[in-house]
Tab-separated table of C-alpha atoms and ligand atoms in Angstrom:
chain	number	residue	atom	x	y	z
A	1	UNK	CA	6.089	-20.212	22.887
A	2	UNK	CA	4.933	-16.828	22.708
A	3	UNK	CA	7.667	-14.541	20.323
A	4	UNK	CA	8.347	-11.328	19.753
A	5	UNK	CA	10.530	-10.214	16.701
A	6	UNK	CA	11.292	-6.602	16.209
A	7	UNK	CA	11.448	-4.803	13.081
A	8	UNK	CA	9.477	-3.670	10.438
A	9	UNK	CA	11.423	-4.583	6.889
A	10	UNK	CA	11.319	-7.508	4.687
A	11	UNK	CA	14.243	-9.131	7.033
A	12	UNK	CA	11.123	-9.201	9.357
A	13	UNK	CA	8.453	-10.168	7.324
A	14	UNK	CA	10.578	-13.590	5.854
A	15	UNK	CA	11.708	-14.021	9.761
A	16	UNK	CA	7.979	-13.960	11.051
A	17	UNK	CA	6.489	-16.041	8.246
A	18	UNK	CA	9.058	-18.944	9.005
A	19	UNK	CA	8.257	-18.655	12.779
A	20	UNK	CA	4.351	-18.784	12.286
A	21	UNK	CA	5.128	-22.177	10.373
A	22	UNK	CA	6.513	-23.200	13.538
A	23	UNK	CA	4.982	-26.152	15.963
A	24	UNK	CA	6.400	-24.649	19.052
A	25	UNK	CA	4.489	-21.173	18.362
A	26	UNK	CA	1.972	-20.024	20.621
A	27	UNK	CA	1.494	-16.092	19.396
A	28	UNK	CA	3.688	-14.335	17.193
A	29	UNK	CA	3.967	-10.943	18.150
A	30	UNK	CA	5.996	-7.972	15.502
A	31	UNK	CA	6.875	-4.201	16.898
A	32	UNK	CA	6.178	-2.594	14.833
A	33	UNK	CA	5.913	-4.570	11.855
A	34	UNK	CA	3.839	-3.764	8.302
A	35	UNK	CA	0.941	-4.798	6.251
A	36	UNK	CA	2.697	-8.142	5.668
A	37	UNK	CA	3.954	-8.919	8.864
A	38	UNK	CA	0.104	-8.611	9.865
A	39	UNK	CA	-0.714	-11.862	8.200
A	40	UNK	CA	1.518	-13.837	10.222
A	41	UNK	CA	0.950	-12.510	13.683
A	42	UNK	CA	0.020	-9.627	15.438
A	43	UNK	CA	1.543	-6.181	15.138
A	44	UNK	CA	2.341	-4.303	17.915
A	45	UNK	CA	2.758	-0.390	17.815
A	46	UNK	CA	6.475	-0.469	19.914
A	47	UNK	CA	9.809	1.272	19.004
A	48	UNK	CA	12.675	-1.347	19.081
A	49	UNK	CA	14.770	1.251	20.573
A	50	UNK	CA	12.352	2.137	23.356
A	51	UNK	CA	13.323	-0.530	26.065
A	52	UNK	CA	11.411	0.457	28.962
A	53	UNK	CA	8.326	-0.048	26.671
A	54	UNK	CA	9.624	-3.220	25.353
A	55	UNK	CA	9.714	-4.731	28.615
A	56	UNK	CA	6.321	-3.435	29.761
A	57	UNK	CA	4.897	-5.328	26.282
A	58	UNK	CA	6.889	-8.223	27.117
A	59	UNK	CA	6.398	-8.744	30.895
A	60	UNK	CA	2.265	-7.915	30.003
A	61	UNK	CA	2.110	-10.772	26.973
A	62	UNK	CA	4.018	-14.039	28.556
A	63	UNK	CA	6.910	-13.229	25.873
A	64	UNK	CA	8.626	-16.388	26.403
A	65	UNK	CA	11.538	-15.226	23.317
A	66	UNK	CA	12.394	-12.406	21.703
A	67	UNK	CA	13.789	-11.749	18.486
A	68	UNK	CA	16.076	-9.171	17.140
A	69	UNK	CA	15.714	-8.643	13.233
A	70	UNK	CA	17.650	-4.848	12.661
A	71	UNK	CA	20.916	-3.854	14.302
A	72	UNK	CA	20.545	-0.727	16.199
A	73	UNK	CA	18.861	-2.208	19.071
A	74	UNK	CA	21.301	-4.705	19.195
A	75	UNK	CA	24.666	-1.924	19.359
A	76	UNK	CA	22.344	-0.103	21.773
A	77	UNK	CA	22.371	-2.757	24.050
A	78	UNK	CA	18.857	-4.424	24.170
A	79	UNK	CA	20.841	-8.050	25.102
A	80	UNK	CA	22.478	-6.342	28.378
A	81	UNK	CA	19.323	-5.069	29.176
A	82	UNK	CA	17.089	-8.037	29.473
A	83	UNK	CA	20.062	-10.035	31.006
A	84	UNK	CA	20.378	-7.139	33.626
A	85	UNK	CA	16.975	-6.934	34.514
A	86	UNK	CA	15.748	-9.351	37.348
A	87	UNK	CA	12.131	-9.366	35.804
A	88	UNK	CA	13.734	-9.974	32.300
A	89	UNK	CA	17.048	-12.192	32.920
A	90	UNK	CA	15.430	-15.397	31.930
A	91	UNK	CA	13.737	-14.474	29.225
A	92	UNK	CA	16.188	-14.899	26.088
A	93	UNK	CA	17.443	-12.513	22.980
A	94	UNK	CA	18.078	-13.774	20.108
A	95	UNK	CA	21.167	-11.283	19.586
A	96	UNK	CA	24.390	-10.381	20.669
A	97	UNK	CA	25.395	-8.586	24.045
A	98	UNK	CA	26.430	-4.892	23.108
A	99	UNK	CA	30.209	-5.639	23.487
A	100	UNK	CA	30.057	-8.702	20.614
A	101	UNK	CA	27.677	-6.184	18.271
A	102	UNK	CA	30.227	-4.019	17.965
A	103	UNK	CA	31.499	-6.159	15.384
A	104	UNK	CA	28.775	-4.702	13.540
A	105	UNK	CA	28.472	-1.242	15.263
A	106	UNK	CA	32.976	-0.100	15.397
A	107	UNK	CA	34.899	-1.015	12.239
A	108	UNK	CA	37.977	-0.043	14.017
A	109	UNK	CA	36.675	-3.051	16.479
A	110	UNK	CA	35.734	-5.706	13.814
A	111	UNK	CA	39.306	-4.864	12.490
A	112	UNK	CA	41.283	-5.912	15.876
A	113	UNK	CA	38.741	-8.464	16.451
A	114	UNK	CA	39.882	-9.793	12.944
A	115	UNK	CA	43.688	-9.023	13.759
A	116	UNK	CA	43.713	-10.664	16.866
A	117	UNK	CA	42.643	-13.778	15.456
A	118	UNK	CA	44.185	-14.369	12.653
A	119	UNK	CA	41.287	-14.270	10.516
A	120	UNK	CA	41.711	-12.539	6.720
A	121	UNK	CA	40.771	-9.252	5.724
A	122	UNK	CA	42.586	-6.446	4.081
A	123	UNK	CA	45.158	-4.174	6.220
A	124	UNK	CA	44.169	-1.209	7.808
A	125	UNK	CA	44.653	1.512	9.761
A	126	UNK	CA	42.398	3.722	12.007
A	127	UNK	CA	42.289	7.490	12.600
A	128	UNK	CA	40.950	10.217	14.400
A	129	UNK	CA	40.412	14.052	14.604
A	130	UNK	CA	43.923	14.164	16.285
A	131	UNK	CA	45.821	12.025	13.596
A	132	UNK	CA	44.869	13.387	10.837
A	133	UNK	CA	48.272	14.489	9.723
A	134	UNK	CA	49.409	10.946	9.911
A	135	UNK	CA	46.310	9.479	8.115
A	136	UNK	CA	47.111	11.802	5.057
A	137	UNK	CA	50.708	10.692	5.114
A	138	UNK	CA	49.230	7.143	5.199
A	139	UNK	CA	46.953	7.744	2.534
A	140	UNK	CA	50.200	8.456	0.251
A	141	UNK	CA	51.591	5.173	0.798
A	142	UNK	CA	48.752	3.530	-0.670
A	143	UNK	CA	47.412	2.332	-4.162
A	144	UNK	CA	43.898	3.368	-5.717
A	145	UNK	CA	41.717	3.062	-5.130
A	146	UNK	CA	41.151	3.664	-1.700
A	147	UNK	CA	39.163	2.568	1.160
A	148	UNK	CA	37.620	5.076	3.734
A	149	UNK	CA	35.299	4.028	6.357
A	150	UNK	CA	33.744	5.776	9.084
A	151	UNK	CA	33.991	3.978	12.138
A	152	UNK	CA	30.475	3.798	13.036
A	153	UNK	CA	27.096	3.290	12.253
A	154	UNK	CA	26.127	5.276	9.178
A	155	UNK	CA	22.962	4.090	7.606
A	156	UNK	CA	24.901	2.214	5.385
A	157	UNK	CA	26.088	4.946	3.668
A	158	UNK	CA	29.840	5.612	5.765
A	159	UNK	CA	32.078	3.751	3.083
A	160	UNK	CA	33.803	5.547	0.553
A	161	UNK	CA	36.146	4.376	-2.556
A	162	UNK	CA	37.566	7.376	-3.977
A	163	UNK	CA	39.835	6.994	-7.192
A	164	UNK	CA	42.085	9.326	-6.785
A	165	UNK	CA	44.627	10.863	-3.784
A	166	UNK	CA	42.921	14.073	-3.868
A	167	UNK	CA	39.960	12.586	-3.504
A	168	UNK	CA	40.765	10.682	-0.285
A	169	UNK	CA	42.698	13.454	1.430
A	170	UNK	CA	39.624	15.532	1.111
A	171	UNK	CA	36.962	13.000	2.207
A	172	UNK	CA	39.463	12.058	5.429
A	173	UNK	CA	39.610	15.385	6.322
A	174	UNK	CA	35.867	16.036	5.811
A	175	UNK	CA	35.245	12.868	7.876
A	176	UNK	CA	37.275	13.266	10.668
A	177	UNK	CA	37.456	17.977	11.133
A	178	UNK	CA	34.106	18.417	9.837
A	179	UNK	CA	32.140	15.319	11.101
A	180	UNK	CA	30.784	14.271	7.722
A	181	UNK	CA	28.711	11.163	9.376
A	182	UNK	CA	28.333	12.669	12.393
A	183	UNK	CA	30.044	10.860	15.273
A	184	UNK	CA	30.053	7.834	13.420
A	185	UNK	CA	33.046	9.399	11.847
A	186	UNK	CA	35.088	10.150	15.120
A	187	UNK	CA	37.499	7.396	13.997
A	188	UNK	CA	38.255	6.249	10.589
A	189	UNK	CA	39.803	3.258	9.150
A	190	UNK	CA	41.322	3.074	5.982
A	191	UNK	CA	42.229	0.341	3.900
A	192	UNK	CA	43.568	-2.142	1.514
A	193	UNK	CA	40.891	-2.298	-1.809
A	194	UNK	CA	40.243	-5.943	-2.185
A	195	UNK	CA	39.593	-7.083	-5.856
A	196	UNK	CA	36.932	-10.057	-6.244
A	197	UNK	CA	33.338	-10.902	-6.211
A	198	UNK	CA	31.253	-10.519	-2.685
A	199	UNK	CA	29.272	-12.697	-1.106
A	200	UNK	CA	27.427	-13.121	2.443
A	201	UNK	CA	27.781	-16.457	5.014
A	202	UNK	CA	25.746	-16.575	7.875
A	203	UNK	CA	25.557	-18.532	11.066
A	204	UNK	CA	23.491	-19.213	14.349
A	205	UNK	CA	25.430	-19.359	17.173
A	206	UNK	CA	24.805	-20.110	20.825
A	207	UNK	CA	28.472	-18.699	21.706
A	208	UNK	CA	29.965	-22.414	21.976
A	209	UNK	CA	28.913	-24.342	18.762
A	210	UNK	CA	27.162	-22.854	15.533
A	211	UNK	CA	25.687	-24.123	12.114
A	212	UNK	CA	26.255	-22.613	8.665
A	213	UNK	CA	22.986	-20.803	7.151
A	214	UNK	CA	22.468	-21.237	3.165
A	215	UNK	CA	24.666	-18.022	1.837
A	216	UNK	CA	23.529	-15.998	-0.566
A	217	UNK	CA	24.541	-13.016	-2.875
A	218	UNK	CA	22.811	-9.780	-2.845
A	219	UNK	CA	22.862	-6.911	-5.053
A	220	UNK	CA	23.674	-3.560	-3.732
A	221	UNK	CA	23.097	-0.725	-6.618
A	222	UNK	CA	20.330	0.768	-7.634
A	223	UNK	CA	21.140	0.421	-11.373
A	224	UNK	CA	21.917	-2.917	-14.108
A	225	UNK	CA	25.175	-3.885	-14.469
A	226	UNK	CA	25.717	-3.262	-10.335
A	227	UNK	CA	25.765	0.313	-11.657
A	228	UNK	CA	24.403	3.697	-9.888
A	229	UNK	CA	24.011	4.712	-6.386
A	230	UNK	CA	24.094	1.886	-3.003
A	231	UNK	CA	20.684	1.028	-1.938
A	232	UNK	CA	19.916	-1.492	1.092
A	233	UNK	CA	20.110	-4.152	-1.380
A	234	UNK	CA	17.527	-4.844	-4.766
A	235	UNK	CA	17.921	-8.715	-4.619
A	236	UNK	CA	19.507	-11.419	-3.683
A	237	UNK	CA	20.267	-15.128	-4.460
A	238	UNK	CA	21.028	-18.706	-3.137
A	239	UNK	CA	22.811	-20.585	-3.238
A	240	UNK	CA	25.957	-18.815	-4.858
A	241	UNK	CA	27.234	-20.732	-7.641
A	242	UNK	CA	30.911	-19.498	-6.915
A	243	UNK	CA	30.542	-20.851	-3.692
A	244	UNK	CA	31.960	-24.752	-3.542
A	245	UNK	CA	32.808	-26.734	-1.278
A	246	UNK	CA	36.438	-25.950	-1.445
A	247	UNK	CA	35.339	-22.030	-0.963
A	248	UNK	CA	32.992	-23.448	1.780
A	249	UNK	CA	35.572	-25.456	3.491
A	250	UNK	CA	38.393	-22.267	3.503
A	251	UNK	CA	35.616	-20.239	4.769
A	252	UNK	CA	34.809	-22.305	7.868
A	253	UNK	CA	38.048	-22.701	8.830
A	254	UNK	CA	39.804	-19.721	7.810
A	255	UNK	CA	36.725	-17.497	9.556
A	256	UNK	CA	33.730	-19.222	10.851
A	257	UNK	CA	35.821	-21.096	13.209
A	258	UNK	CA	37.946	-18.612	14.495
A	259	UNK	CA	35.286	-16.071	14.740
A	260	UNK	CA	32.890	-18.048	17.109
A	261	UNK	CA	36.810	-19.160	19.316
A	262	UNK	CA	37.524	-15.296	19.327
A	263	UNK	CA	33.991	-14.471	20.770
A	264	UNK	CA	34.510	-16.693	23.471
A	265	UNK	CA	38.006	-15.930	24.055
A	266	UNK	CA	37.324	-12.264	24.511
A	267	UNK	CA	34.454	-13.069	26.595
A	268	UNK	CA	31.787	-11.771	24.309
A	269	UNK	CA	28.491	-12.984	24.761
A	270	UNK	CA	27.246	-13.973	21.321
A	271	UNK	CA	23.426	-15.809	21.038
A	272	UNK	CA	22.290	-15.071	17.351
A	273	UNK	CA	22.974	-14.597	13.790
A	274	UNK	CA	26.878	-13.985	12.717
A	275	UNK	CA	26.639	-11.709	9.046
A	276	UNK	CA	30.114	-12.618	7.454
A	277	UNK	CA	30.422	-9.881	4.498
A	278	UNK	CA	32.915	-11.826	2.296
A	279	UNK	CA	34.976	-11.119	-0.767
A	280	UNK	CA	36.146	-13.766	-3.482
A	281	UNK	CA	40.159	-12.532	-3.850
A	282	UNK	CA	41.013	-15.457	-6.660
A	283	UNK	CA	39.460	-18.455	-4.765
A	284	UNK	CA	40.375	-16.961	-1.194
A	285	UNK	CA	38.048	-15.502	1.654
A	286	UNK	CA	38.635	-12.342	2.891
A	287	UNK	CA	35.915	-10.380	5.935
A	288	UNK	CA	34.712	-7.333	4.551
A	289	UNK	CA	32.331	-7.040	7.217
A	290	UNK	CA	30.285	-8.555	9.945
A	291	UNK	CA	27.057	-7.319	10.981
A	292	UNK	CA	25.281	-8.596	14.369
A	293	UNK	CA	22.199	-9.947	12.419
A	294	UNK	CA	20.420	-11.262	9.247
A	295	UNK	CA	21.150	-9.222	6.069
A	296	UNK	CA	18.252	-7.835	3.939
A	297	UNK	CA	17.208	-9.341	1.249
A	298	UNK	CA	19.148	-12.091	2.116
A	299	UNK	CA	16.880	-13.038	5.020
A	300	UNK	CA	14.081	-13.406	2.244
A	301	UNK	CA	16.094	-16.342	0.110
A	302	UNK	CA	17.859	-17.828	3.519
A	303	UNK	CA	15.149	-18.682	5.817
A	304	UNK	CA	13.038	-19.250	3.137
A	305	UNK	CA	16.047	-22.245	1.943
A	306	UNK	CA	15.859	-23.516	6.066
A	307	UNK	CA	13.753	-26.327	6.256
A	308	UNK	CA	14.036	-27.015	10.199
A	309	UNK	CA	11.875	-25.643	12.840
A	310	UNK	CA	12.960	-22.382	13.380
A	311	UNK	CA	11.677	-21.855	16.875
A	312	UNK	CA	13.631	-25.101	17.706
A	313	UNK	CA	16.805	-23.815	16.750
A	314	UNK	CA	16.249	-20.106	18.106
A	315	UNK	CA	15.500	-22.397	21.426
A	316	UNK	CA	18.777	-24.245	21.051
A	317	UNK	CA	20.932	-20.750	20.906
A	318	UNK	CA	18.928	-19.510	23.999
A	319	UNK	CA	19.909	-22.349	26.128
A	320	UNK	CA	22.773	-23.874	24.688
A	321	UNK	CA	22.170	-26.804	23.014
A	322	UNK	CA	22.844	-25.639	19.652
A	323	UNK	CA	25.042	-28.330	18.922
A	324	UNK	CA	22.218	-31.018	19.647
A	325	UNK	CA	19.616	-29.625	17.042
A	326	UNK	CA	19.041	-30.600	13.486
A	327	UNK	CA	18.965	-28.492	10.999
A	328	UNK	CA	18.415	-29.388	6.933
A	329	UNK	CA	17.904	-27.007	3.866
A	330	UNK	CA	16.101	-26.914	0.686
A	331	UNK	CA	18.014	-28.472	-1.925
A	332	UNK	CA	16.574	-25.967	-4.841
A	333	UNK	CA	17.823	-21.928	-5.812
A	334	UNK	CA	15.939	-19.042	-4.143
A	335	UNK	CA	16.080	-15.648	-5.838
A	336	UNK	CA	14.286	-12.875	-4.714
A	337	UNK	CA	14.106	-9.124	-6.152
A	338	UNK	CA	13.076	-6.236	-4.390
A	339	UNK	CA	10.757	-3.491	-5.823
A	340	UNK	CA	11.378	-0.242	-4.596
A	341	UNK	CA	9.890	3.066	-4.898
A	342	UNK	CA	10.924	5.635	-8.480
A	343	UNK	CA	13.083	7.665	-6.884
A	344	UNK	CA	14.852	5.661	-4.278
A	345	UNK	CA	17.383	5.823	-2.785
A	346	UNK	CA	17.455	9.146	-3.295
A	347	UNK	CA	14.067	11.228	-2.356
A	348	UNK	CA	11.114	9.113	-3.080
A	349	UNK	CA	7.078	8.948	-2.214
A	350	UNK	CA	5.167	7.263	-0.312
A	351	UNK	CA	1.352	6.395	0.225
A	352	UNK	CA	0.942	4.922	-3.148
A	353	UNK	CA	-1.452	2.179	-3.542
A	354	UNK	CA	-0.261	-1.594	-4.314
A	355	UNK	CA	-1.988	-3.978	-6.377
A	356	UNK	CA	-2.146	-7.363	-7.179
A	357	UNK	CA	-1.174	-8.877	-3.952
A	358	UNK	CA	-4.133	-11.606	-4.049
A	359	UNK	CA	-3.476	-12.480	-7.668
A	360	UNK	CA	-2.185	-16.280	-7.025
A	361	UNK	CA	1.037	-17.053	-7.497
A	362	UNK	CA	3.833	-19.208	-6.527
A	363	UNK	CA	5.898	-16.991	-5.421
A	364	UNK	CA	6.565	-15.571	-1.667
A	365	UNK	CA	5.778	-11.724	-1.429
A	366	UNK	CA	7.614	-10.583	1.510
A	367	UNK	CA	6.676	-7.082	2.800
A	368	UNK	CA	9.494	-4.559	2.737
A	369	UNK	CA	7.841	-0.762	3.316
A	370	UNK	CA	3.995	-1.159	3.443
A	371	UNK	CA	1.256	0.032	5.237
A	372	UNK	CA	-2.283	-1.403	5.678
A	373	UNK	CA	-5.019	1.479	5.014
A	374	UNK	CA	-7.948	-0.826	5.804
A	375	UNK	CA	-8.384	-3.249	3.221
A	376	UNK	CA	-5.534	-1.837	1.397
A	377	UNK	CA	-1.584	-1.890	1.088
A	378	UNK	CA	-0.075	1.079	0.639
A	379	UNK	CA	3.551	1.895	-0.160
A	380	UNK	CA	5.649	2.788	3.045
A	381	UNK	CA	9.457	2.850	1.975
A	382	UNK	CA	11.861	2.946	-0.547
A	383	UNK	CA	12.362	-0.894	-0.448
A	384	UNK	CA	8.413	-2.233	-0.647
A	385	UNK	CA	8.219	-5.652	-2.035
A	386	UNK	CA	10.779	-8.134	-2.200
A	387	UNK	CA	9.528	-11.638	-3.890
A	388	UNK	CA	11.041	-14.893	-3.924
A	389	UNK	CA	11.180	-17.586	-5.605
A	390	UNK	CA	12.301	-21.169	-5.767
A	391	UNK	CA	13.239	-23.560	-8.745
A	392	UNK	CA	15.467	-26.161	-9.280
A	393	UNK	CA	17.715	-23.605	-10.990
A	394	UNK	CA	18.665	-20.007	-9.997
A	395	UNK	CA	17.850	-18.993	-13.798
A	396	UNK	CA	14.178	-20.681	-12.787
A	397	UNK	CA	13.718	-19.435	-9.153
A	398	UNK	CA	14.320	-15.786	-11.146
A	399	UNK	CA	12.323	-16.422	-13.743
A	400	UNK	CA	9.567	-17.110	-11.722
A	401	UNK	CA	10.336	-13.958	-9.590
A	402	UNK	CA	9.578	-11.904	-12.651
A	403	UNK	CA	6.731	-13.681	-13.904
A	404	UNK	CA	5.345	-12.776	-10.278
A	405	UNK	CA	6.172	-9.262	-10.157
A	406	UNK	CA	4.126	-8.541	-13.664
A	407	UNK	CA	1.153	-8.606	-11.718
A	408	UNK	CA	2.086	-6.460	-8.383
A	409	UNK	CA	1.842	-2.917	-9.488
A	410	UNK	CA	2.563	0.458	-7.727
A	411	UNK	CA	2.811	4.109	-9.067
A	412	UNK	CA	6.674	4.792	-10.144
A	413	UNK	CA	7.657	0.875	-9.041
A	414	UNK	CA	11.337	0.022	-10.157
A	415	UNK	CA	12.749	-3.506	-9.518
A	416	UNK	CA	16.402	-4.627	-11.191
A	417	UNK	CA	15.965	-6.938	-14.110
A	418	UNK	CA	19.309	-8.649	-13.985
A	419	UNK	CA	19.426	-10.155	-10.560
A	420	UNK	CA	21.573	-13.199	-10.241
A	421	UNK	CA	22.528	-12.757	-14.078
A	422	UNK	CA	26.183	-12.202	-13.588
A	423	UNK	CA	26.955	-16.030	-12.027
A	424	UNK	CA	24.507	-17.706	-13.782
B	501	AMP	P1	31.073	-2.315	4.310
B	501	AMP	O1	30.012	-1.419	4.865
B	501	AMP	O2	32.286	-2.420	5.139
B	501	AMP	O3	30.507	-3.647	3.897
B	501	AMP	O4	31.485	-1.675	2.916
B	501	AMP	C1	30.523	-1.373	1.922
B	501	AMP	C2	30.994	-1.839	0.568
B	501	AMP	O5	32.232	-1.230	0.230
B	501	AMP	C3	31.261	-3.339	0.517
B	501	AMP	O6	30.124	-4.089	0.272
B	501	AMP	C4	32.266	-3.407	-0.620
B	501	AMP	O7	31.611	-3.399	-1.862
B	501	AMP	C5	33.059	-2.147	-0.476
B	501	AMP	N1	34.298	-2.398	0.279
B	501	AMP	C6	34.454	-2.283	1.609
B	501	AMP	N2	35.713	-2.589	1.984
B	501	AMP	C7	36.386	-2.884	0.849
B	501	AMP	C8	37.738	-3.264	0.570
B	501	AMP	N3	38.648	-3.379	1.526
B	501	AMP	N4	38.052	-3.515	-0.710
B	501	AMP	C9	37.140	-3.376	-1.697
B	501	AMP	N5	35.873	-3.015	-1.498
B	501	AMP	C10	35.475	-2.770	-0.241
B	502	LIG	N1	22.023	-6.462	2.303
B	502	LIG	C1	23.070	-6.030	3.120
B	502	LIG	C2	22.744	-5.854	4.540
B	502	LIG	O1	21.727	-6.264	5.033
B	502	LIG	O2	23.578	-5.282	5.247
């Protein structure tokens, strides 16, 4: 098979590392890629937003499959427009249609999605520019703290938790009449804070059957403690200790299940990776969040944990046969932690010079934000490095993480010393 994955993070980088292990693989093709990504396959210089272009690249290469690592080409459609295009229509995405990614790409969606079926998450209700009066009365029916999301896509950064009333009145209003995120906050929904400990579940599915994915824990703030600013995420671990079986089993059939029924219910075409953003409320799942794809870092101690063909399952979504693949995971803890550039994620620089990527190790040194500059790596990101390890413990897999990231070295390099230390 000849594949191309889009993307350009360390999502990417773990995704096209398990792929080149794969027998099925002819080339392995990333757009756009980095300097790690470049060791697995061949980079291509595309925009994953740019369709047209992806579909000259594809048609020109034999692409037999093509894989979707980040979300905005997926909420802008990319699925609808191979399966539209007679040139295109057999070739598969590994992604939802744009309808079924608006589970990542509408809150207000994911909420009546969630409604609809009967699956738990907190209570809610949704706002715009011309309801404003009511959302402020609705505001003062509610405890602290409270929860204020802007409907859309927001970089991440359109969630707020304000303490206190005054707070929340003014952020609604700054939202929704001054268009704080943009359009993204044309609607907002407000909810219910949920108290507990978060975790992420993910799952292939092929729209009729799906399998579980290892899940994994990931750690959000810049700062010890899970204190300080929200960053894309400065580690991550799996499996999650808090996670049993019992958890496992209320989470399949509390929300797995009726998530992959709804799709099909509602008729929304659904060939990829499910994100369930879960939260621990004393022993009981609740959806914070989906998103329409892996999570990052938790692609780089997930795929790393899958010890099945991975081109063989990506097959089995494309055509349907899900159901009739195997797929088995590595029995042992992988923890990985990210370093990022001094600064981030506020203003940070790039262009600085990384060493002591060919010191040996036994770790995996996924590629977050690099550049190659020749023969050398240069930093390209906030998030540059994210390495992972295994061990038959999560307080070894981390151990062994830090040992690793001793040697790598950048100018102003940060990294989180206390990743997986609260559920160990
Ligand atoms: P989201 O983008 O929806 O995942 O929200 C970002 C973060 O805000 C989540 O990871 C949670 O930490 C927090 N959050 C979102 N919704 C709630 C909620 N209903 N209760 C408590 N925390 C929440
Ligand atoms: N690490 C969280 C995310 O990928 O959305």
């Amino acid at each position: 098979m000849n594949v191309l994955l889009l993307g350009s993070g360390g999502r990417e980088h773990a995704l096209a590392w398990k792929i080149s292990k794969s027998s099925m693989l002819t080339e392995l093709f990333i757009a756009p890629g980095n300097a790690g990504t470049r060791q697995v396959g061949k980079n291509v210089a595309l925009k994953p937003t740019d369709f047209e272009a992806v579909k000259t690249f594809v048609l020109e290469n034999n692409i037999d499959i093509v894989v979707v690592g980040p979300e905005e080409p997926l909420v802008k459609g990319i699925y609808d427009f191979f399966v539209k295009d007679a040139d295109l229509m057999k070739i598969p995405v590994i992604g939802p249609s744009k309808a079924a990614a608006q589970l990542e790409g509408s809150k207000d969606f994911a909420k009546e999605f969630m409604f609809r079926h009967g699956i738990p998450t907190a209570k809610y209700a949704t706002f715009t520019k011309d309801t404003i009066e009511e959302g402020l009365r609705f505001l003062e029916g509610m405890k602290p703290p409270y929860v204020l999301k802007a409907d859309g896509l927001a970089a991440g950064k359109g969630v707020l938790i304000p303490d206190t009333l005054d707070e929340a009145k003014k952020e609604l209003v700054e939202m929704l009449a001054e268009a704080k995120f943009g359009d993204a906050s044309s609607k907002v929904v407000i909810e219910q804070f949920l108290k507990g400990i978060e975790m992420s579940v993910f799952v292939i599915t092929d729209g009729e059957s799906y399998k579980i994915l290892p899940e994994a824990k990931d750690y959000k703030r810049i700062g010890e403690g899970d204190k300080g600013l929200n960053t894309g995420g400065m580690g991550a671990i799996s499996p999650v200790p808090f996670a049993d079986a019992t958890f496992m089993d209320k989470v399949e059939t509390q929300i797995i299940k009726p998530t992959v029924r709804g799709l099909k219910a509602d008729n929304l075409d659904y060939k990829g990776f499910i994100f369930f953003g879960l939260i621990n409320v004393k022993g009981d799942p609740y959806v914070i969040e989906y998103n329409c794809r892996m999570g990052d870092p938790e692609t780089e101690v997930v795929i790393p944990r899958i010890k099945s063909d991975i081109l063989d399952l990506f097959e089995g979504i494309a055509t349907r046969t899900l159901s009739e693949r195997d797929v088995q995971f590595e029995e042992r803890s992988a923890a990985t932690v990210m370093m990022v550039s001094g600064g981030y994620p506020e203003a940070y620089e790039s262009g600085k010079q990384i060493f002591g990527l060919n010191t040996p190790t036994e770790s995996l040194i996924f590629h977050a934000g690099t550049k190659a500059d020749g023969p050398a790596v240069m930093t390209a990101g906030g998030r540059v490095l994210a390495v992972t390890s295994f061990g038959r413990t999560l307080e070894v897999a981390v151990e062994k993480s830090y040992r690793t990231i001793e040697n790598l070295e950048f100018e102003g390099a940060y990294y989180r010393k206390d990743i997986g230390q609260d559920v160990m």
